[in-house]
Coordinates of C-alpha atoms in Angstrom, one line a residue:
X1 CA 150.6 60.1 -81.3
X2 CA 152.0 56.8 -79.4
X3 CA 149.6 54.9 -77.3
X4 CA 148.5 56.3 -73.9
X5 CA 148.8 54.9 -71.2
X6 CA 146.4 54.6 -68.5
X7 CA 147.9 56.7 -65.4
X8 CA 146.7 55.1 -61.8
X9 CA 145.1 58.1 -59.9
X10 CA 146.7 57.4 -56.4
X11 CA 144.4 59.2 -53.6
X12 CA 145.6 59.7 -49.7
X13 CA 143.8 58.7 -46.6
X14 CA 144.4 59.9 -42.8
X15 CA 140.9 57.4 -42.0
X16 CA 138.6 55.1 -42.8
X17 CA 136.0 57.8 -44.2
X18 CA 138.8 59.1 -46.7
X19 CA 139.3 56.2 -47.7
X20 CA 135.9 55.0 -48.8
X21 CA 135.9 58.5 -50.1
X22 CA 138.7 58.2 -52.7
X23 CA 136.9 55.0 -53.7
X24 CA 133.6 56.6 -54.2
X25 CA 135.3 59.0 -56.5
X26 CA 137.3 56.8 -58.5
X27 CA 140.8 56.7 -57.6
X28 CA 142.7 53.4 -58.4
X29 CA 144.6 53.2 -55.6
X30 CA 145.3 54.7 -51.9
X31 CA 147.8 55.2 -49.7
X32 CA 147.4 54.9 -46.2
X33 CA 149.5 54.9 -42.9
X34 CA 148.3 52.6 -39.4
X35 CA 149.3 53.2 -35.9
X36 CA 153.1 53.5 -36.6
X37 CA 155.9 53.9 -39.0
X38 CA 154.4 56.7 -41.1
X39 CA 155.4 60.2 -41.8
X40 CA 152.1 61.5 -40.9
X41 CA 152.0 60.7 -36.9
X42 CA 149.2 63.2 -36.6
X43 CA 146.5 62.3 -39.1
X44 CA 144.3 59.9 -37.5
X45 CA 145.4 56.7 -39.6
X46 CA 144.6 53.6 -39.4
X47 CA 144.4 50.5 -37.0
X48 CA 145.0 47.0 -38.2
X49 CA 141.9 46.0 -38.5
X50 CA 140.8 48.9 -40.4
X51 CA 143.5 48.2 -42.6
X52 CA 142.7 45.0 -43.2
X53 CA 139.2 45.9 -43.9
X54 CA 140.7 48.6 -46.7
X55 CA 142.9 46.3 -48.4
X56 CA 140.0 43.7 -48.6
X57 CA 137.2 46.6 -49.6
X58 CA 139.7 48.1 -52.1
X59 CA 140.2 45.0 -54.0
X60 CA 136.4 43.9 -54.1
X61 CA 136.6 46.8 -56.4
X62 CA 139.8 46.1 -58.2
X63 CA 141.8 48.9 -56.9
X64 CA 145.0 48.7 -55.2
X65 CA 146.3 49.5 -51.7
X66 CA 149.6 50.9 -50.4
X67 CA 150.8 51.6 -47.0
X68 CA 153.3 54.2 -45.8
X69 CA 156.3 52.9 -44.1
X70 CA 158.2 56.0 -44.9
X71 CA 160.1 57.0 -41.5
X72 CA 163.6 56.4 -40.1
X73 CA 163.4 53.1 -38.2
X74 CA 165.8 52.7 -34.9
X75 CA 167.6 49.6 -34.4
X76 CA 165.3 48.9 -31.0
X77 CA 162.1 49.2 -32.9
X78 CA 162.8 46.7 -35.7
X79 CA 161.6 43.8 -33.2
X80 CA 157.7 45.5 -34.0
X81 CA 157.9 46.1 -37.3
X82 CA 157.5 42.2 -38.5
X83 CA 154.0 41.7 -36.4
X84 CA 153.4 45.4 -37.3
X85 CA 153.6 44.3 -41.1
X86 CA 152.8 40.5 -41.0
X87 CA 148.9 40.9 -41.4
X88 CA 148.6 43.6 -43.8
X89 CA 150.8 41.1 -46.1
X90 CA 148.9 38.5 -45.3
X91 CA 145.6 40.2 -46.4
X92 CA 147.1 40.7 -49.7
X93 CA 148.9 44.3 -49.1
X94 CA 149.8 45.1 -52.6
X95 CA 152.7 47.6 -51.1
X96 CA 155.0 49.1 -48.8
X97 CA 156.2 53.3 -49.6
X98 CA 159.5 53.3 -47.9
X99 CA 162.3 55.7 -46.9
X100 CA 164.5 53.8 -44.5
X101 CA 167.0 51.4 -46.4
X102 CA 167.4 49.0 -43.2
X103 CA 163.2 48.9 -43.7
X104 CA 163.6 47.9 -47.2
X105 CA 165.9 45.1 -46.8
X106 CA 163.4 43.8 -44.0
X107 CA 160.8 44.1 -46.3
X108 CA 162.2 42.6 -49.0
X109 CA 163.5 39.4 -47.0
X110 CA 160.3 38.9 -45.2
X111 CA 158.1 39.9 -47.4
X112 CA 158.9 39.0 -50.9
X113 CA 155.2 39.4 -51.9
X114 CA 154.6 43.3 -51.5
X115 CA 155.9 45.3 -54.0
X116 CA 158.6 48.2 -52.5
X117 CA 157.6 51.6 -53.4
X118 CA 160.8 54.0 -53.1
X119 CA 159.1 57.0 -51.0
X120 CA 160.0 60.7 -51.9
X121 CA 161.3 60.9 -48.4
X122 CA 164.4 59.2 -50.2
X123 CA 165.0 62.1 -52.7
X124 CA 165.7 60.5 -55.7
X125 CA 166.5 63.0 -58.2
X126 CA 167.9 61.3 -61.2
X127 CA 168.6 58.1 -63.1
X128 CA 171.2 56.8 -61.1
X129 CA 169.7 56.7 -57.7
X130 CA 166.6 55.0 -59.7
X131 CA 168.7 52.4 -61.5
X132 CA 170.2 51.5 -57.6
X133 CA 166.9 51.3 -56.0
X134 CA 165.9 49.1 -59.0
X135 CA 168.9 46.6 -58.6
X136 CA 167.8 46.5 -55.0
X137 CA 164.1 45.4 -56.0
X138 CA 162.1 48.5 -56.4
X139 CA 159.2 48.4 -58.4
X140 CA 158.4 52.1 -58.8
X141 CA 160.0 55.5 -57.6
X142 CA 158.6 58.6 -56.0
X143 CA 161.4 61.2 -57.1
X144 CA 161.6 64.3 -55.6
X145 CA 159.0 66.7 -56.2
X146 CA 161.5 69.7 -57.4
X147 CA 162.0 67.7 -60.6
X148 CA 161.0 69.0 -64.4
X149 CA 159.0 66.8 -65.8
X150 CA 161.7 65.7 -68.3
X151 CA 164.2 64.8 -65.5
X152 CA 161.2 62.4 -64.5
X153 CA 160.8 61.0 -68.0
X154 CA 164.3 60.2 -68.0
X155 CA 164.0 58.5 -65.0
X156 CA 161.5 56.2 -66.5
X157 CA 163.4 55.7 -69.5
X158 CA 166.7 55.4 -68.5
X159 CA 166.0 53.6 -65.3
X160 CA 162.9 51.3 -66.7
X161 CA 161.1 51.7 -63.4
X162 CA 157.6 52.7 -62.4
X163 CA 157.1 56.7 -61.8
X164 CA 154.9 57.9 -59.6
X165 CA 154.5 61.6 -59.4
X166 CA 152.5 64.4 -57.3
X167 CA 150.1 66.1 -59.0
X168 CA 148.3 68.4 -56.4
X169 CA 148.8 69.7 -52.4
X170 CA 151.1 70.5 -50.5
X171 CA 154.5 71.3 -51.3
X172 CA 157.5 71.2 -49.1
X173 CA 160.4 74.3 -49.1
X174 CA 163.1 72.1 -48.5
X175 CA 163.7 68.3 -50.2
X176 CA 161.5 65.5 -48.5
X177 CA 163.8 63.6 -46.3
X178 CA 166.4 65.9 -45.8
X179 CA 164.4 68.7 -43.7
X180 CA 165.7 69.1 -40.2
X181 CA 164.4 72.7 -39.6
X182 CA 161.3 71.1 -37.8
X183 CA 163.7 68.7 -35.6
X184 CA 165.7 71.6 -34.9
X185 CA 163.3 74.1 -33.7
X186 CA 161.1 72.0 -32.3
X187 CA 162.5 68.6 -31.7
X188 CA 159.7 67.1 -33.9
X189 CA 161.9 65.6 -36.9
X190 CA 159.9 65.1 -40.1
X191 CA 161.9 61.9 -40.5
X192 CA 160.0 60.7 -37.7
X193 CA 156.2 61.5 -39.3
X194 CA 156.2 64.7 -36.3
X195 CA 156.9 67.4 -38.8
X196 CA 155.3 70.9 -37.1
X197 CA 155.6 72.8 -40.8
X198 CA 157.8 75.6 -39.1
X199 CA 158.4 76.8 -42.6
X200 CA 154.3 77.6 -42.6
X201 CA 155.3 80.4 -40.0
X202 CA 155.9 84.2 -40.8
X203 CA 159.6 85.7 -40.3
X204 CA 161.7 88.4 -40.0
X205 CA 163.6 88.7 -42.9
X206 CA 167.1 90.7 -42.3
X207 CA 168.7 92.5 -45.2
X208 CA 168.1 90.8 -49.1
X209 CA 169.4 90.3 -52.4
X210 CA 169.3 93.9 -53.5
X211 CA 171.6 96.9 -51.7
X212 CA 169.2 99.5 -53.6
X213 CA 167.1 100.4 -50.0
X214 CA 164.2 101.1 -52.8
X215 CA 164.7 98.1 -54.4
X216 CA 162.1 95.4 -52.6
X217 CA 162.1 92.6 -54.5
X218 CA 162.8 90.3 -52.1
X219 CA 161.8 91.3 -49.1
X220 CA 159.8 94.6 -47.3
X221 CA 156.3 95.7 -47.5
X222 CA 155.2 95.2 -51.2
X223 CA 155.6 91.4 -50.2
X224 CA 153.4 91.0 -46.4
X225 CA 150.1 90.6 -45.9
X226 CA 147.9 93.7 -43.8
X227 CA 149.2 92.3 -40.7
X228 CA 152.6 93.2 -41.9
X229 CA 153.9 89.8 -41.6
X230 CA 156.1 87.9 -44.4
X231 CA 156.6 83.8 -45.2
X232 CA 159.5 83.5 -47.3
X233 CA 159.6 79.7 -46.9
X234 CA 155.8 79.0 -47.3
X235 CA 155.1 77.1 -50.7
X236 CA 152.5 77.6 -53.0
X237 CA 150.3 74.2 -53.2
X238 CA 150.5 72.2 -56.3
X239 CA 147.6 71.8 -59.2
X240 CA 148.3 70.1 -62.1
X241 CA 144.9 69.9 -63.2
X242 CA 145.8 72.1 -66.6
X243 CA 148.9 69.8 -67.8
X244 CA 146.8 66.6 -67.2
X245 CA 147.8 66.4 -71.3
X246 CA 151.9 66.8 -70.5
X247 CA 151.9 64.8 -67.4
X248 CA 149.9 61.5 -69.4
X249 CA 151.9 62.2 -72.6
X250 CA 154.7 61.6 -70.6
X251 CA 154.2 58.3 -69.3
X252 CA 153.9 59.1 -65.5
X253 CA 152.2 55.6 -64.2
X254 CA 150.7 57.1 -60.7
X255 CA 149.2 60.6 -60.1
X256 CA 149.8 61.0 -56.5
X257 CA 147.4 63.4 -54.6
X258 CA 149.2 64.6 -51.7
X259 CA 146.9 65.2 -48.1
X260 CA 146.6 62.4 -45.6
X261 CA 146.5 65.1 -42.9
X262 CA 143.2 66.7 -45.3
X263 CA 139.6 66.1 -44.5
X264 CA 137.6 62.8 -46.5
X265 CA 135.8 65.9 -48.4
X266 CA 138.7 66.9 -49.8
X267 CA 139.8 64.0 -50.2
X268 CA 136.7 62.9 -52.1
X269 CA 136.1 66.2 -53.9
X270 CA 139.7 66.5 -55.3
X271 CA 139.7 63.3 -56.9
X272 CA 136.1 63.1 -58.3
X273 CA 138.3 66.7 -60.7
X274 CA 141.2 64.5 -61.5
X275 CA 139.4 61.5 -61.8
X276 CA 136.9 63.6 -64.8
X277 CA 139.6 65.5 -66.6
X278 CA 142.2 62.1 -66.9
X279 CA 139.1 60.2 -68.7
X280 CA 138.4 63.3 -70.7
X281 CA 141.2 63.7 -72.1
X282 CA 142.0 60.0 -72.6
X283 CA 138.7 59.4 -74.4
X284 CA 139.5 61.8 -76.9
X285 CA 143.1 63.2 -77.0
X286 CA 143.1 65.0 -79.7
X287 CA 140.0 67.5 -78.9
X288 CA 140.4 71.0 -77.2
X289 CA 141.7 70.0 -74.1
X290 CA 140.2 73.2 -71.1
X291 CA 139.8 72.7 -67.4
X292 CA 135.8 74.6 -66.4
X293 CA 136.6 77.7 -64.3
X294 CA 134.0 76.3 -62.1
X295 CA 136.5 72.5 -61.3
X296 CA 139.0 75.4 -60.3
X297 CA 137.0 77.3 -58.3
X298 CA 136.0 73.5 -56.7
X299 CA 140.1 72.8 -55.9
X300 CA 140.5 76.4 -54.9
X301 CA 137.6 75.6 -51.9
X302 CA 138.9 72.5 -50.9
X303 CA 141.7 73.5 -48.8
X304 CA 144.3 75.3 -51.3
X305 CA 146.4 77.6 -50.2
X306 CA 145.2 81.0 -51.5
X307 CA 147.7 80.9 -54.3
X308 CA 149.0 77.8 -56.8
X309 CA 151.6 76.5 -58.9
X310 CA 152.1 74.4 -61.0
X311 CA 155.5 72.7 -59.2
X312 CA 158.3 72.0 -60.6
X313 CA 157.1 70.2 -63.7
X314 CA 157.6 73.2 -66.3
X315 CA 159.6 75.8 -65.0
X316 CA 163.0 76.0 -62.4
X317 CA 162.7 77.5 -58.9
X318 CA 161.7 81.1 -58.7
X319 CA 160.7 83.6 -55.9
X320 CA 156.9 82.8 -57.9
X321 CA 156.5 79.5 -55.9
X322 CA 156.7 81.1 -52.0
X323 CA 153.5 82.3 -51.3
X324 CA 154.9 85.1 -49.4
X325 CA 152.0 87.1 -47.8
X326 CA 149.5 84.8 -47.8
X327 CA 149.8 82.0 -45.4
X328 CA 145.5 81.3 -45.1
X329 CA 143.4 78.7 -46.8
X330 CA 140.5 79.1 -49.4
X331 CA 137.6 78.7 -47.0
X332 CA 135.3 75.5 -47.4
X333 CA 132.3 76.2 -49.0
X334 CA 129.2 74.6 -47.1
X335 CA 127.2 73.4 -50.1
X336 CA 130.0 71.9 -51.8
X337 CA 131.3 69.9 -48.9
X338 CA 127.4 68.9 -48.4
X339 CA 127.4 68.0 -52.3
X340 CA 130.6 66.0 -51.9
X341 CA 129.5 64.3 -48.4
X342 CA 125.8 63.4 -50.5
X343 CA 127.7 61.7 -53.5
X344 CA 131.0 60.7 -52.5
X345 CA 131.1 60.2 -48.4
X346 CA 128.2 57.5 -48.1
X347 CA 129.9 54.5 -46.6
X348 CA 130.4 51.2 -47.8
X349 CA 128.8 49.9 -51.0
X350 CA 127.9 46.4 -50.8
X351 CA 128.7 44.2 -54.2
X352 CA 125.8 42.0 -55.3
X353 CA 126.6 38.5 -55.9
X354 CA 125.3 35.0 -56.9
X355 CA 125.0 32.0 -55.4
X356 CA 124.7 27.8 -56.0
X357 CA 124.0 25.7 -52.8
X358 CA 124.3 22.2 -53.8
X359 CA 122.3 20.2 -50.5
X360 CA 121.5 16.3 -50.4
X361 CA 121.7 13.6 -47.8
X362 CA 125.0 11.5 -47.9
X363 CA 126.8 14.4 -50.1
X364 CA 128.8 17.2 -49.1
X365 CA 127.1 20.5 -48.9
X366 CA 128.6 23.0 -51.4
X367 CA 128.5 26.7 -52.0
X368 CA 129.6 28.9 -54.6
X369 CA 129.6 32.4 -55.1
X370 CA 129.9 34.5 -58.2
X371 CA 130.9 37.7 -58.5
X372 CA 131.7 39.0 -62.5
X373 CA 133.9 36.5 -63.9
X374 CA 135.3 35.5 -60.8
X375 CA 134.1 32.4 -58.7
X376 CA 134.7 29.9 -56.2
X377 CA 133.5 26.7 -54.9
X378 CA 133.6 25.5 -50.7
X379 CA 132.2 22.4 -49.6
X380 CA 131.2 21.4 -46.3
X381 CA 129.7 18.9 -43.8
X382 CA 128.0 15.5 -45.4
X383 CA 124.1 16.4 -45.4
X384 CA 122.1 14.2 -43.0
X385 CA 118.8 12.6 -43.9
X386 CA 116.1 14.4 -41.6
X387 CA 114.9 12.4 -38.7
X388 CA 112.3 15.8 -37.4
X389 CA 111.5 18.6 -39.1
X390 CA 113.4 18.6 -42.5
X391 CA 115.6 22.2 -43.5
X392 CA 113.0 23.8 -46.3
X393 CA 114.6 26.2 -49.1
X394 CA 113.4 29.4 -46.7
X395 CA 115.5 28.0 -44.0
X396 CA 118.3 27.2 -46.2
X397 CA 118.5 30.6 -48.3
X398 CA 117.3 32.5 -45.0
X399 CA 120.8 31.5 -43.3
X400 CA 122.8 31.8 -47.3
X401 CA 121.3 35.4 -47.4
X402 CA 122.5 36.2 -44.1
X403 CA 125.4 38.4 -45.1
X404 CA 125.8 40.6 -42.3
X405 CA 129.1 42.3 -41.7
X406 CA 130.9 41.2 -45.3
X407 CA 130.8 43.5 -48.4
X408 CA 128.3 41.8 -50.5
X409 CA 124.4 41.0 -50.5
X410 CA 122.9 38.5 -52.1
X411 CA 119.0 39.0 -53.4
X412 CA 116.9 36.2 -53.2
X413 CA 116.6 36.0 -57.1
X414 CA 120.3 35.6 -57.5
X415 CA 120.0 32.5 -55.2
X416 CA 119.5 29.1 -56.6
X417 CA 119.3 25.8 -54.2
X418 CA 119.9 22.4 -55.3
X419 CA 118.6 20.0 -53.0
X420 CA 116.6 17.2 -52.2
X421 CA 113.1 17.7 -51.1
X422 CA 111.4 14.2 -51.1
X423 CA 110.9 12.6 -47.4
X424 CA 112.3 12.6 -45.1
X425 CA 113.8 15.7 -46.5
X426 CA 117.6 16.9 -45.0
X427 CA 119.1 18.4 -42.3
X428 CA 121.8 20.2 -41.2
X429 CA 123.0 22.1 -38.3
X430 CA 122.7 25.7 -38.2
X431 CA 126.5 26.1 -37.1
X432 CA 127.4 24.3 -40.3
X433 CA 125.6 26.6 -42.8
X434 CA 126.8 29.5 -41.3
X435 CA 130.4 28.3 -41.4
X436 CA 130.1 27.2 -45.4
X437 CA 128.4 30.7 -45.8
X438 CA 131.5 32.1 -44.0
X439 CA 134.2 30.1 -45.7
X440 CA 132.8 31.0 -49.3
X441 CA 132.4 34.4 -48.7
X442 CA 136.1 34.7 -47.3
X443 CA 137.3 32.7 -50.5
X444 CA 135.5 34.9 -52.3
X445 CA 137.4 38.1 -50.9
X446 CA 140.5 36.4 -51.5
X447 CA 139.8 35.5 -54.9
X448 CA 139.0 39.0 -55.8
X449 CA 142.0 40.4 -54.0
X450 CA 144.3 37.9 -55.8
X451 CA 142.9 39.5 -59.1
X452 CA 143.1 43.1 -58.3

């Protein structure tokens, strides 16, 4: 068996919770959308300074962060999308998921830094629309999600470009991108992140495939629900959880999860299941691989439509991926979302860290702050010689300690204070520790977001 490679587990998030969610549980990246630009209008997304905060949390933990600037752009609106995207690259966004091709080039010219992710919205469904978005800078594709799971390892073959694939939610009837039946019928184009899902909507379906009146194969009342009503264009959601083998044996580099629209516990709960069975299998890839019955029964609850597929990835098209009579949900199961909100939705985790004050009169105070292998140095003000009440280690490591709003703590043990304490002792003003505090603790962030 070749080498395996690691697959990134890439989680959405329609808000902050979510977010911290998909953390919690392990994914390696997330994908996100802020206050414009996104095909997902209605989730509750988030503003810049809550992305800022994700991109900065995210890589205190060495995962990655992506944002969604996957709608059509008109001409009028390009004039935002600069100061829309100039602080998010300037945090250390490590990239863009794009649809628009006028976006791209913007991207690319003012923001060589952040990788371009080609969205699905583009439909890319073979090797030469790859090889083009390569040439044009891509670093990875999102084909379309109808694709076999050769046709996607050909695409990573033949076009030598990152992969990144769906592995579980939603599923649309028509190709991403190229939908209009939602603009038409409603005025709310999908192109625009406005998408109503009129194809999740029962219809009247007149005549079918067959001329035998007995014959209902396609339509009639073998295929509606007990309120008589029929969705011929409502997909079955996608769970890959069972080919976990296929899907890494293949190469793909990112599992996509798809639900930015989805609650933080399902968020959470889904990728806590895909997160296990990727490390079981990797750990040992030639054992018995089987999914538990009761990890089904988990994805079933959170939020599936009552039936599921597989997709695309082993099998063509067939009347088995419409869900036909049943349009509902799995309901939510109390104790598992209050199992999932106990271990997965618990805010923020702070990182502890250690710390090296260098203070002593004539010298410039210094700070560092370790974290792992990573660590950085900030020096400040020239300590003063006291002329009252000299600065005693409490003061100094009460105002070092002092952590507040940042992700990391520091314990008093993990402090260690080099300074002079023969009279008249130092000083220095309170202003001035705070700021070193500050600056160390920002270098620190970008340090670690460098590294992610």
């Amino acid at each position: 068996m070749k080498d395996l490679q690691r697959p990134e587990l890439l989680a959405p998030a329609g808000n902050y919770e979510a977010f911290l969610g998909a953390i919690s549980a392990g994914a390696d990246a997330v994908y996100l959308g802020g206050q414009k630009f996104g095909a997902r209008a209605y989730a509750d997304n988030f503003d810049t300074q809550q992305v800022i905060r994700a991109i900065n949390y995210a890589h205190l933990y060495g995962r990655k962060l992506y944002m969604t600037v996957n709608t059509l752009v008109k001409e009028e609106e390009f004039d935002d999308l600069y100061d829309y995207l100039a602080p998010f690259a300037q945090a250390g966004l490590d990239g863009v998921i794009v649809q628009d091709f006028g976006v791209w080039g913007f991207v690319k010219e003012h923001f060589p830094n952040v990788e371009l992710h080609a969205s699905t919205q583009m439909a890319v469904t073979g090797v030469y629309g790859a090889r083009l978005l390569k040439k044009m800078g891509a670093v990875r594709v999102v084909p379309a999600r109808e694709l076999s799971l050769q046709e996607m390892i050909d695409i990573k073959e033949k076009a030598g470009i990152e992969v990144e694939a769906f592995i579980h939610g939603a599923m649309c009837y028509c190709y991403s991108g190229m939908c209009l039946f939602s603009s038409i019928v409603g005025g709310r184009s999908g192109n625009r992140g406005r998408c109503a899902q009129p194809c999740r909507l029962p219809y009247i379906v007149h005549g079918g495939l067959s001329q035998n009146a007995n014959d209902r194969s396609f339509s009639g009342s073998d295929n509606t629900n007990e309120d008589d009503e029929y969705y011929p264009l409502s997909l079955k959601d996608m769970c890959t959880i069972e080919i976990i083998p296929s899907l890494i044996e293949a190469g793909i580099d990112s599992f996509k999860i798809e639900g930015r629209m989805k609650k933080p516990e399902y968020v959470a709960g889904v990728v806590s299941i895909y997160r296990k069975y990727i490390d079981k299998y990797l750990e040992d890839p030639k054992a018995p691989f089987k999914v538990d019955p009761k990890d089904l029964d988990v994805l079933r609850h959170l939020y599936l439509r009552t039936e599921i597929s597989q997709g695309y990835y082993q099998r063509h098209n067939s009347r088995d991926m419409v869900t036909l009579s049943s349009p509902g949900y799995s309901g939510s199961d109390d104790r598992l979302i209050a199992s999932i909100r106990d271990t997965y939705l618990t805010g923020e985790k702070k990182r502890n860290i250690e710390a090296y004050g260098y203070f002593h009169p004539g010298c410039e105070s210094m700070l560092t702050l370790s974290l792992g292998d990573v660590s950085v140095t900030v020096s400040g003000q020239v300590v003063q010689e006291a002329s009252k009440r000299p600065l005693s280690k409490e003061d100094l490591a009460q105002r070092i300690m002092k952590l507040g709003d940042t992700f990391f703590e520091l314990r008093k043990e993990d402090l260690t204070i080099d300074m002079d304490e023969s009279d008249p002792g130092i000083f220095m003003p309170v202003k001035e520790i705070n700021e070193l505090r500050r600056s160390a603790c920002e270098k620190l962030l970008q340090e670690l977001s460098r590294k992610a």
